[in-house]
Amino acid sequence: MIHIMQNRLDRGFYRFQDEYEKKILEIMRSGWYVLGPEVEAFEKEFAAFVGADDCVGVASGLDALCLAFRALKIGPGDEVIVQGNTYIASVMGISINGATPIFVEPDEYYNLEVEKIEGKITERTKAILVVHLYGQASNMPPIMKIAQKYGLKVVEDCAQSHGACFQGKMTGSFGDVGCFSFYPSKNLGAFGDAGAIVSNDDKICANVRMLRNYGSEKRYYNKVVGVNSRLDEIQAGLLRVKLSHLRELEAERERQCNRYLEDIHNDKIEVPHVREGATHVWHQFVIRCKERHALMKWLEEEKIGVIIHYPVPPHLSEAYQYLGYKRGDLPITEEYAEEVLSLPLYNGMTMEEQSKVINAINLF
Ligand SMILES: *Cc1c(COP(=O)(O)O)cnc(C)c1O
């Protein structure tokens, strides 16, 4: 019986193996390994890809978020609105700076429910963190309107949405700052940790550029107490190779997910919906099932790997007990956490592998 993994990154590597190996050797032989010409070139290419003025490479997606809020001077006493059903790193980007996350329930597309934002705004609210979860662009125009009305900053967590657009405009280019992760499993994944911010505001970019390198603009002259969140040349060089093929990789994921949408027929399973005006780059194909436990057991017997994104919503996580939330405070978020399941999805998944997944789901 063939075993199907939920995700596998080796297939993505072998498709462009020659290019990756050539690039890595070139960098190793160059003698320059951190913050060099590859990082600069990647920053330029990625800013152009997103349609932003500038991009600053950092060490991870979490660092991108932390440094974005720090550059916006959002800290103790400030509140940031964020959806309840996100990966915990989104929330940590807020709380590491001493600011307080204020959770809002998601909509049926797993993104921030626009109607519920205004009710959470107080005089302490400084920003809205929009997470384009699972790869689908959020409903940005009304969010930007609310932000304008109340004078709030908008930070976009694009860790799962590289290349996704709302009405033709790229995620990461709507708000004050767009934050990206290039963790290996992301759609634009490196071969180690990496991240970046994009922005049209040169002050924010200059600030993050300074903070990522010990708070210095000029070597050994430190303006503020910064961090070490530098991007290395190998990751940047490999990201350039992958970025040059991203459209092709995303087209493949789209074909795979359209097939799931067309061929999954089971009343017990709810497949994802795509909002009018939004594109979905399918970081994950997330279904919902009231009998998730039984479904997982069945898929395990069939040797099909699945993952729950995410089993514990941040407001109920041990890490955020100090915020004082309890079960029942965010019923939709909690319901999703109990029902969602991410099906196998990766570049290079064969038709045969996918057929096996579809048959098993339909037989459940
Ligand atoms: C992966 C991810 C992050 C964090 O990125 P890292 O590179 O792992 O630090 C943040 N937000 C979301 C939504 C993510 O999926």
mmCIF file of C-alpha atoms and ligand atoms in Angstrom:
data_model
loop_
_atom_site.group_PDB
_atom_site.id
_atom_site.type_symbol
_atom_site.label_atom_id
_atom_site.label_comp_id
_atom_site.label_asym_id
_atom_site.label_seq_id
_atom_site.Cartn_x
_atom_site.Cartn_y
_atom_site.Cartn_z
ATOM 1 C CA MET A 1 0.000 0.000 0.000
ATOM 2 C CA ILE A 2 1.472 3.370 -0.926
ATOM 3 C CA HIS A 3 1.891 5.782 1.926
ATOM 4 C CA ILE A 4 0.941 9.386 1.150
ATOM 5 C CA MET A 5 2.434 12.148 3.247
ATOM 6 C CA GLN A 6 0.552 15.353 4.009
ATOM 7 C CA ASN A 7 3.481 17.321 2.685
ATOM 8 C CA ARG A 8 6.832 16.470 1.145
ATOM 9 C CA LEU A 9 9.433 18.968 0.125
ATOM 10 C CA ASP A 10 11.864 16.657 -1.688
ATOM 11 C CA ARG A 11 9.713 16.581 -4.835
ATOM 12 C CA GLY A 12 9.881 20.365 -5.063
ATOM 13 C CA PHE A 13 13.650 20.252 -4.714
ATOM 14 C CA TYR A 14 14.286 17.629 -7.386
ATOM 15 C CA ARG A 15 12.241 19.517 -9.983
ATOM 16 C CA PHE A 16 14.841 22.319 -10.020
ATOM 17 C CA GLN A 17 17.763 20.389 -8.548
ATOM 18 C CA ASP A 18 20.352 21.563 -11.075
ATOM 19 C CA GLU A 19 19.525 25.224 -10.545
ATOM 20 C CA TYR A 20 19.550 24.942 -6.748
ATOM 21 C CA GLU A 21 22.841 23.054 -6.680
ATOM 22 C CA LYS A 22 24.508 25.455 -9.080
ATOM 23 C CA LYS A 23 23.378 28.423 -6.983
ATOM 24 C CA ILE A 24 24.531 26.963 -3.686
ATOM 25 C CA LEU A 25 27.997 26.163 -5.054
ATOM 26 C CA GLU A 26 28.286 29.624 -6.516
ATOM 27 C CA ILE A 27 27.533 31.168 -3.113
ATOM 28 C CA MET A 28 29.841 28.850 -1.188
ATOM 29 C CA ARG A 29 32.675 29.691 -3.562
ATOM 30 C CA SER A 30 31.981 33.433 -3.399
ATOM 31 C CA GLY A 31 33.235 33.830 0.185
ATOM 32 C CA TRP A 32 30.262 36.028 1.230
ATOM 33 C CA TYR A 33 27.584 34.348 3.342
ATOM 34 C CA VAL A 34 25.319 36.779 5.205
ATOM 35 C CA LEU A 35 23.581 39.978 3.957
ATOM 36 C CA GLY A 36 25.309 40.253 0.602
ATOM 37 C CA PRO A 37 24.533 40.519 -3.107
ATOM 38 C CA GLU A 38 22.067 37.592 -3.146
ATOM 39 C CA VAL A 39 20.034 39.139 -0.307
ATOM 40 C CA GLU A 40 20.003 42.490 -2.079
ATOM 41 C CA ALA A 41 18.939 40.939 -5.360
ATOM 42 C CA PHE A 42 16.230 38.879 -3.661
ATOM 43 C CA GLU A 43 14.893 41.936 -1.840
ATOM 44 C CA LYS A 44 14.585 43.796 -5.142
ATOM 45 C CA GLU A 45 12.970 40.878 -6.958
ATOM 46 C CA PHE A 46 10.535 40.111 -4.155
ATOM 47 C CA ALA A 47 9.467 43.756 -3.741
ATOM 48 C CA ALA A 48 8.766 43.842 -7.497
ATOM 49 C CA PHE A 49 6.837 40.568 -7.280
ATOM 50 C CA VAL A 50 4.579 41.925 -4.504
ATOM 51 C CA GLY A 51 4.311 45.369 -6.075
ATOM 52 C CA ALA A 52 5.833 47.165 -3.084
ATOM 53 C CA ASP A 53 8.584 49.779 -3.096
ATOM 54 C CA ASP A 54 10.994 47.879 -0.901
ATOM 55 C CA CYS A 55 11.637 44.582 0.855
ATOM 56 C CA VAL A 56 13.887 43.812 3.829
ATOM 57 C CA GLY A 57 14.993 40.222 4.376
ATOM 58 C CA VAL A 58 15.014 38.899 7.945
ATOM 59 C CA ALA A 59 15.593 35.570 9.656
ATOM 60 C CA SER A 60 11.992 34.273 9.901
ATOM 61 C CA GLY A 61 8.312 35.091 9.533
ATOM 62 C CA LEU A 62 7.991 35.670 13.269
ATOM 63 C CA ASP A 63 10.853 38.169 13.136
ATOM 64 C CA ALA A 64 9.172 39.942 10.221
ATOM 65 C CA LEU A 65 6.036 40.395 12.356
ATOM 66 C CA CYS A 66 7.917 41.393 15.535
ATOM 67 C CA LEU A 67 10.089 43.913 13.710
ATOM 68 C CA ALA A 68 7.113 45.312 11.774
ATOM 69 C CA PHE A 69 5.227 46.108 14.982
ATOM 70 C CA ARG A 70 8.398 47.439 16.570
ATOM 71 C CA ALA A 71 9.058 49.724 13.588
ATOM 72 C CA LEU A 72 5.451 50.954 13.881
ATOM 73 C CA LYS A 73 6.166 51.733 17.559
ATOM 74 C CA ILE A 74 3.346 49.499 18.753
ATOM 75 C CA GLY A 75 4.048 48.220 22.255
ATOM 76 C CA PRO A 76 2.885 48.169 25.884
ATOM 77 C CA GLY A 77 -0.604 49.603 26.398
ATOM 78 C CA ASP A 78 -1.503 49.217 22.705
ATOM 79 C CA GLU A 79 -4.060 46.797 21.273
ATOM 80 C CA VAL A 80 -3.890 45.001 17.941
ATOM 81 C CA ILE A 81 -6.901 43.321 16.357
ATOM 82 C CA VAL A 82 -6.226 39.859 14.897
ATOM 83 C CA GLN A 83 -8.348 36.885 13.910
ATOM 84 C CA GLY A 84 -8.732 34.136 16.513
ATOM 85 C CA ASN A 85 -7.998 31.269 14.101
ATOM 86 C CA THR A 86 -4.416 31.901 13.142
ATOM 87 C CA TYR A 87 -1.051 30.300 13.631
ATOM 88 C CA ILE A 88 0.264 31.369 17.011
ATOM 89 C CA ALA A 89 3.230 33.215 15.462
ATOM 90 C CA SER A 90 0.861 35.968 14.263
ATOM 91 C CA VAL A 91 -0.127 36.599 17.874
ATOM 92 C CA MET A 92 3.430 36.371 19.174
ATOM 93 C CA GLY A 93 4.476 39.078 16.718
ATOM 94 C CA ILE A 94 2.107 41.366 18.639
ATOM 95 C CA SER A 95 2.698 40.203 22.200
ATOM 96 C CA ILE A 96 6.519 40.014 22.054
ATOM 97 C CA ASN A 97 6.429 43.790 21.670
ATOM 98 C CA GLY A 98 4.292 44.085 24.812
ATOM 99 C CA ALA A 99 1.094 44.946 22.915
ATOM 100 C CA THR A 100 -2.182 43.090 23.541
ATOM 101 C CA PRO A 101 -3.819 40.922 20.876
ATOM 102 C CA ILE A 102 -7.600 41.404 20.603
ATOM 103 C CA PHE A 103 -9.202 38.427 18.908
ATOM 104 C CA VAL A 104 -11.950 38.667 16.304
ATOM 105 C CA GLU A 105 -13.881 35.711 14.895
ATOM 106 C CA PRO A 106 -13.188 34.482 11.336
ATOM 107 C CA ASP A 107 -15.590 34.398 8.375
ATOM 108 C CA GLU A 108 -16.555 31.351 6.308
ATOM 109 C CA TYR A 109 -13.334 31.745 4.270
ATOM 110 C CA TYR A 110 -11.229 31.376 7.460
ATOM 111 C CA ASN A 111 -10.185 35.030 7.301
ATOM 112 C CA LEU A 112 -10.957 38.031 9.528
ATOM 113 C CA GLU A 113 -14.726 38.722 9.706
ATOM 114 C CA VAL A 114 -14.904 42.348 8.619
ATOM 115 C CA GLU A 115 -18.307 42.962 10.267
ATOM 116 C CA LYS A 116 -16.845 42.139 13.669
ATOM 117 C CA ILE A 117 -13.845 44.468 13.637
ATOM 118 C CA GLU A 118 -15.415 47.785 14.611
ATOM 119 C CA GLY A 119 -17.007 46.377 17.776
ATOM 120 C CA LYS A 120 -13.519 45.583 19.090
ATOM 121 C CA ILE A 121 -11.929 48.985 18.489
ATOM 122 C CA THR A 122 -11.085 51.015 21.617
ATOM 123 C CA GLU A 123 -8.977 54.126 22.190
ATOM 124 C CA ARG A 124 -6.018 51.784 22.721
ATOM 125 C CA THR A 125 -6.350 50.076 19.329
ATOM 126 C CA LYS A 126 -3.344 50.863 17.137
ATOM 127 C CA ALA A 127 -3.445 48.317 14.342
ATOM 128 C CA ILE A 128 -5.217 45.476 12.563
ATOM 129 C CA LEU A 129 -3.189 42.361 11.761
ATOM 130 C CA VAL A 130 -4.740 40.652 8.742
ATOM 131 C CA VAL A 131 -3.750 37.007 8.197
ATOM 132 C CA HIS A 132 -4.402 35.663 4.701
ATOM 133 C CA LEU A 133 -4.907 32.207 6.124
ATOM 134 C CA TYR A 134 -4.309 29.010 4.129
ATOM 135 C CA GLY A 135 -3.393 31.129 1.072
ATOM 136 C CA GLN A 136 -6.627 32.997 0.400
ATOM 137 C CA ALA A 137 -6.530 36.809 0.219
ATOM 138 C CA SER A 138 -8.690 38.537 2.851
ATOM 139 C CA ASN A 139 -11.429 41.015 1.998
ATOM 140 C CA MET A 140 -9.048 44.000 2.030
ATOM 141 C CA PRO A 141 -11.039 47.009 0.722
ATOM 142 C CA PRO A 142 -13.458 47.265 3.711
ATOM 143 C CA ILE A 143 -10.623 46.515 6.155
ATOM 144 C CA MET A 144 -8.582 49.402 4.724
ATOM 145 C CA LYS A 145 -11.659 51.644 5.024
ATOM 146 C CA ILE A 146 -12.103 50.807 8.699
ATOM 147 C CA ALA A 147 -8.386 51.393 9.314
ATOM 148 C CA GLN A 148 -8.599 54.780 7.634
ATOM 149 C CA LYS A 149 -11.716 55.760 9.560
ATOM 150 C CA TYR A 150 -10.075 55.039 12.932
ATOM 151 C CA GLY A 151 -6.494 55.946 12.031
ATOM 152 C CA LEU A 152 -5.187 52.404 12.499
ATOM 153 C CA LYS A 153 -2.113 50.787 10.971
ATOM 154 C CA VAL A 154 -2.591 47.637 8.919
ATOM 155 C CA VAL A 155 -0.057 44.809 9.048
ATOM 156 C CA GLU A 156 -0.540 41.822 6.754
ATOM 157 C CA ASP A 157 0.623 38.353 7.729
ATOM 158 C CA CYS A 158 1.367 36.862 4.311
ATOM 159 C CA ALA A 159 3.245 33.811 5.588
ATOM 160 C CA GLN A 160 0.759 31.600 3.712
ATOM 161 C CA SER A 161 -0.260 33.871 0.845
ATOM 162 C CA HIS A 162 2.737 34.579 -1.422
ATOM 163 C CA GLY A 163 1.208 35.714 -4.702
ATOM 164 C CA ALA A 164 -2.461 35.774 -3.606
ATOM 165 C CA CYS A 165 -4.419 38.844 -4.732
ATOM 166 C CA PHE A 166 -7.607 40.675 -3.886
ATOM 167 C CA GLN A 167 -9.130 42.336 -6.956
ATOM 168 C CA GLY A 168 -5.786 42.020 -8.713
ATOM 169 C CA LYS A 169 -3.738 43.627 -5.944
ATOM 170 C CA MET A 170 -1.179 41.466 -4.205
ATOM 171 C CA THR A 171 -1.445 40.565 -0.520
ATOM 172 C CA GLY A 172 1.281 42.399 1.362
ATOM 173 C CA SER A 173 0.802 45.558 -0.719
ATOM 174 C CA PHE A 174 -2.413 46.818 0.932
ATOM 175 C CA GLY A 175 -1.309 47.670 4.460
ATOM 176 C CA ASP A 176 1.559 49.611 6.031
ATOM 177 C CA VAL A 177 3.720 46.476 6.162
ATOM 178 C CA GLY A 178 3.470 43.000 4.658
ATOM 179 C CA CYS A 179 5.194 40.195 6.591
ATOM 180 C CA PHE A 180 6.356 37.012 4.892
ATOM 181 C CA SER A 181 7.779 33.710 6.060
ATOM 182 C CA PHE A 182 9.906 31.546 3.786
ATOM 183 C CA TYR A 183 9.963 28.564 6.132
ATOM 184 C CA PRO A 184 10.561 25.471 3.946
ATOM 185 C CA SER A 185 6.925 24.330 3.934
ATOM 186 C CA LYS A 186 5.510 27.695 2.817
ATOM 187 C CA ASN A 187 4.554 28.164 -0.842
ATOM 188 C CA LEU A 188 7.733 30.181 -1.370
ATOM 189 C CA GLY A 189 9.940 28.149 0.947
ATOM 190 C CA ALA A 190 13.678 28.361 1.541
ATOM 191 C CA PHE A 191 15.913 25.481 2.688
ATOM 192 C CA GLY A 192 16.028 26.741 6.250
ATOM 193 C CA ASP A 193 14.508 29.696 8.098
ATOM 194 C CA ALA A 194 13.934 32.999 6.308
ATOM 195 C CA GLY A 195 11.458 35.865 6.220
ATOM 196 C CA ALA A 196 10.947 39.415 4.953
ATOM 197 C CA ILE A 197 8.884 42.546 5.283
ATOM 198 C CA VAL A 198 7.671 44.619 2.339
ATOM 199 C CA SER A 199 6.481 48.218 2.528
ATOM 200 C CA ASN A 200 6.086 51.426 0.542
ATOM 201 C CA ASP A 201 7.185 53.443 3.571
ATOM 202 C CA ASP A 202 10.953 54.019 3.406
ATOM 203 C CA LYS A 203 11.096 54.939 7.107
ATOM 204 C CA ILE A 204 9.673 51.549 8.090
ATOM 205 C CA CYS A 205 12.070 49.753 5.731
ATOM 206 C CA ALA A 206 15.083 51.703 6.986
ATOM 207 C CA ASN A 207 14.018 51.003 10.569
ATOM 208 C CA VAL A 208 13.707 47.236 10.035
ATOM 209 C CA ARG A 209 16.999 47.234 8.109
ATOM 210 C CA MET A 210 18.655 48.840 11.120
ATOM 211 C CA LEU A 211 16.923 46.661 13.744
ATOM 212 C CA ARG A 212 17.767 43.361 11.991
ATOM 213 C CA ASN A 213 21.477 44.065 12.295
ATOM 214 C CA TYR A 214 21.997 45.046 15.963
ATOM 215 C CA GLY A 215 20.431 48.464 15.442
ATOM 216 C CA SER A 216 23.251 49.661 13.225
ATOM 217 C CA GLU A 217 23.161 51.417 9.879
ATOM 218 C CA LYS A 218 26.913 51.843 9.852
ATOM 219 C CA ARG A 219 29.052 48.970 11.052
ATOM 220 C CA TYR A 220 29.917 49.215 14.768
ATOM 221 C CA TYR A 221 27.839 52.402 15.245
ATOM 222 C CA ASN A 222 24.626 51.318 16.954
ATOM 223 C CA LYS A 223 21.655 53.650 17.146
ATOM 224 C CA VAL A 224 19.284 51.415 19.124
ATOM 225 C CA VAL A 225 19.299 48.016 20.819
ATOM 226 C CA GLY A 226 18.434 45.837 17.848
ATOM 227 C CA VAL A 227 18.418 42.110 17.188
ATOM 228 C CA ASN A 228 20.257 39.647 14.994
ATOM 229 C CA SER A 229 17.707 38.762 12.352
ATOM 230 C CA ARG A 230 19.824 38.685 9.224
ATOM 231 C CA LEU A 231 19.049 36.710 6.109
ATOM 232 C CA ASP A 232 21.866 34.584 4.756
ATOM 233 C CA GLU A 233 23.112 34.421 1.190
ATOM 234 C CA ILE A 234 22.326 30.746 0.628
ATOM 235 C CA GLN A 235 18.668 31.131 1.625
ATOM 236 C CA ALA A 236 18.309 34.315 -0.430
ATOM 237 C CA GLY A 237 19.968 32.740 -3.485
ATOM 238 C CA LEU A 238 17.793 29.620 -3.299
ATOM 239 C CA LEU A 239 14.704 31.798 -2.811
ATOM 240 C CA ARG A 240 15.598 33.660 -6.008
ATOM 241 C CA VAL A 241 15.651 30.364 -7.900
ATOM 242 C CA LYS A 242 12.297 29.346 -6.435
ATOM 243 C CA LEU A 243 10.714 32.766 -6.966
ATOM 244 C CA SER A 244 11.569 32.521 -10.671
ATOM 245 C CA HIS A 245 9.383 29.370 -10.814
ATOM 246 C CA LEU A 246 6.697 30.385 -8.326
ATOM 247 C CA ARG A 247 3.986 30.987 -10.913
ATOM 248 C CA GLU A 248 4.433 27.493 -12.311
ATOM 249 C CA LEU A 249 4.428 25.971 -8.809
ATOM 250 C CA GLU A 250 1.265 27.851 -7.892
ATOM 251 C CA ALA A 251 -0.459 26.815 -11.118
ATOM 252 C CA GLU A 252 0.245 23.199 -10.206
ATOM 253 C CA ARG A 253 -1.264 23.638 -6.716
ATOM 254 C CA GLU A 254 -4.287 25.276 -8.273
ATOM 255 C CA ARG A 255 -4.810 22.326 -10.627
ATOM 256 C CA GLN A 256 -4.500 19.928 -7.714
ATOM 257 C CA CYS A 257 -6.983 21.853 -5.568
ATOM 258 C CA ASN A 258 -9.473 22.281 -8.398
ATOM 259 C CA ARG A 259 -9.392 18.530 -8.737
ATOM 260 C CA TYR A 260 -10.100 18.123 -5.019
ATOM 261 C CA LEU A 261 -12.978 20.595 -5.342
ATOM 262 C CA GLU A 262 -14.452 18.760 -8.330
ATOM 263 C CA ASP A 263 -13.961 15.191 -7.225
ATOM 264 C CA ILE A 264 -14.642 15.184 -3.485
ATOM 265 C CA HIS A 265 -18.265 14.174 -2.989
ATOM 266 C CA ASN A 266 -19.183 13.377 0.589
ATOM 267 C CA ASP A 267 -21.962 15.022 2.595
ATOM 268 C CA LYS A 268 -19.858 14.782 5.727
ATOM 269 C CA ILE A 269 -17.107 16.925 4.250
ATOM 270 C CA GLU A 270 -17.149 20.661 3.685
ATOM 271 C CA VAL A 271 -14.638 21.787 1.072
ATOM 272 C CA PRO A 272 -13.141 25.323 1.118
ATOM 273 C CA HIS A 273 -14.837 28.289 -0.553
ATOM 274 C CA VAL A 274 -13.126 31.102 -2.416
ATOM 275 C CA ARG A 275 -14.455 34.635 -1.998
ATOM 276 C CA GLU A 276 -15.464 36.584 -5.083
ATOM 277 C CA GLY A 277 -12.580 38.921 -5.955
ATOM 278 C CA ALA A 278 -10.006 36.876 -4.029
ATOM 279 C CA THR A 279 -7.405 34.475 -5.335
ATOM 280 C CA HIS A 280 -6.278 31.487 -3.323
ATOM 281 C CA VAL A 281 -2.717 30.202 -3.646
ATOM 282 C CA TRP A 282 -3.588 27.034 -1.732
ATOM 283 C CA HIS A 283 -0.954 26.914 0.953
ATOM 284 C CA GLN A 284 -3.286 24.314 2.464
ATOM 285 C CA PHE A 285 -6.423 22.570 1.250
ATOM 286 C CA VAL A 286 -8.516 22.640 4.410
ATOM 287 C CA ILE A 287 -11.752 20.688 4.732
ATOM 288 C CA ARG A 288 -14.145 20.614 7.671
ATOM 289 C CA CYS A 289 -15.780 17.525 9.154
ATOM 290 C CA LYS A 290 -17.972 17.127 12.267
ATOM 291 C CA GLU A 291 -16.623 13.588 12.651
ATOM 292 C CA ARG A 292 -12.992 14.563 12.292
ATOM 293 C CA HIS A 293 -11.711 12.010 14.776
ATOM 294 C CA ALA A 294 -13.271 9.111 12.860
ATOM 295 C CA LEU A 295 -12.147 10.572 9.537
ATOM 296 C CA MET A 296 -8.555 10.823 10.739
ATOM 297 C CA LYS A 297 -8.633 7.248 11.964
ATOM 298 C CA TRP A 298 -9.929 6.066 8.588
ATOM 299 C CA LEU A 299 -7.300 8.017 6.679
ATOM 300 C CA GLU A 300 -4.598 6.670 8.962
ATOM 301 C CA GLU A 301 -5.698 3.105 8.119
ATOM 302 C CA GLU A 302 -5.509 4.065 4.453
ATOM 303 C CA LYS A 303 -1.954 5.380 5.019
ATOM 304 C CA ILE A 304 -2.885 8.945 4.139
ATOM 305 C CA GLY A 305 -1.216 11.715 6.121
ATOM 306 C CA VAL A 306 -3.231 14.731 7.284
ATOM 307 C CA ILE A 307 -2.531 17.646 9.646
ATOM 308 C CA ILE A 308 -4.756 19.904 11.755
ATOM 309 C CA HIS A 309 -4.056 23.608 11.185
ATOM 310 C CA TYR A 310 -4.450 24.349 14.106
ATOM 311 C CA PRO A 311 -5.714 22.187 16.982
ATOM 312 C CA VAL A 312 -5.393 24.820 19.755
ATOM 313 C CA PRO A 313 -6.491 28.372 18.946
ATOM 314 C CA PRO A 314 -4.070 30.954 20.394
ATOM 315 C CA HIS A 315 -6.566 32.337 22.947
ATOM 316 C CA LEU A 316 -6.815 28.853 24.531
ATOM 317 C CA SER A 317 -3.107 28.095 24.289
ATOM 318 C CA GLU A 318 -1.133 27.694 27.495
ATOM 319 C CA ALA A 319 1.141 30.497 26.293
ATOM 320 C CA TYR A 320 -1.757 32.983 26.379
ATOM 321 C CA GLN A 321 -3.462 31.958 29.608
ATOM 322 C CA TYR A 322 -2.426 35.330 31.007
ATOM 323 C CA LEU A 323 -4.860 37.031 28.646
ATOM 324 C CA GLY A 324 -7.701 35.415 30.596
ATOM 325 C CA TYR A 325 -9.734 33.881 27.768
ATOM 326 C CA LYS A 326 -11.784 30.735 28.335
ATOM 327 C CA ARG A 327 -13.441 28.119 26.158
ATOM 328 C CA GLY A 328 -16.597 29.540 24.611
ATOM 329 C CA ASP A 329 -15.232 33.074 24.221
ATOM 330 C CA LEU A 330 -14.651 32.608 20.468
ATOM 331 C CA PRO A 331 -17.154 29.920 19.430
ATOM 332 C CA ILE A 332 -16.525 30.037 15.656
ATOM 333 C CA THR A 333 -12.738 29.950 16.099
ATOM 334 C CA GLU A 334 -13.131 27.031 18.501
ATOM 335 C CA GLU A 335 -15.506 25.160 16.197
ATOM 336 C CA TYR A 336 -13.026 25.484 13.330
ATOM 337 C CA ALA A 337 -10.219 24.213 15.558
ATOM 338 C CA GLU A 338 -12.290 21.095 16.223
ATOM 339 C CA GLU A 339 -13.329 20.420 12.630
ATOM 340 C CA VAL A 340 -10.581 21.517 10.213
ATOM 341 C CA LEU A 341 -8.258 19.078 8.484
ATOM 342 C CA SER A 342 -5.589 19.741 5.863
ATOM 343 C CA LEU A 343 -5.408 17.162 3.070
ATOM 344 C CA PRO A 344 -2.153 16.088 1.390
ATOM 345 C CA LEU A 345 -0.921 18.834 -0.907
ATOM 346 C CA TYR A 346 2.532 19.432 -2.325
ATOM 347 C CA ASN A 347 4.243 20.264 -5.578
ATOM 348 C CA GLY A 348 4.964 17.023 -7.364
ATOM 349 C CA MET A 349 2.001 15.087 -5.920
ATOM 350 C CA THR A 350 1.063 12.605 -8.659
ATOM 351 C CA MET A 351 -2.420 12.042 -10.110
ATOM 352 C CA GLU A 352 -2.295 8.534 -8.691
ATOM 353 C CA GLU A 353 -1.482 9.762 -5.195
ATOM 354 C CA GLN A 354 -4.270 12.291 -5.326
ATOM 355 C CA SER A 355 -6.774 9.744 -6.638
ATOM 356 C CA LYS A 356 -6.050 7.618 -3.619
ATOM 357 C CA VAL A 357 -6.797 10.520 -1.277
ATOM 358 C CA ILE A 358 -10.007 11.417 -3.132
ATOM 359 C CA ASN A 359 -11.249 7.808 -3.114
ATOM 360 C CA ALA A 360 -10.583 7.421 0.584
ATOM 361 C CA ILE A 361 -12.389 10.668 1.407
ATOM 362 C CA ASN A 362 -15.364 9.715 -0.739
ATOM 363 C CA LEU A 363 -15.570 6.262 0.866
ATOM 364 C CA PHE A 364 -15.674 7.701 4.404
HETATM 365 C C1 LIG B 1 4.576 30.198 9.289
HETATM 366 C C2 LIG B 1 3.780 31.323 9.790
HETATM 367 C C3 LIG B 1 4.348 32.363 10.561
HETATM 368 C C4 LIG B 1 5.729 32.318 11.098
HETATM 369 O O1 LIG B 1 6.733 32.110 10.201
HETATM 370 P P1 LIG B 1 8.141 31.483 10.694
HETATM 371 O O2 LIG B 1 9.011 31.696 9.529
HETATM 372 O O3 LIG B 1 7.893 30.056 11.023
HETATM 373 O O4 LIG B 1 8.588 32.260 11.886
HETATM 374 C C5 LIG B 1 3.541 33.429 10.887
HETATM 375 N N1 LIG B 1 2.257 33.480 10.535
HETATM 376 C C6 LIG B 1 1.666 32.504 9.834
HETATM 377 C C7 LIG B 1 0.226 32.647 9.444
HETATM 378 C C8 LIG B 1 2.404 31.384 9.445
HETATM 379 O O5 LIG B 1 1.811 30.397 8.748
#
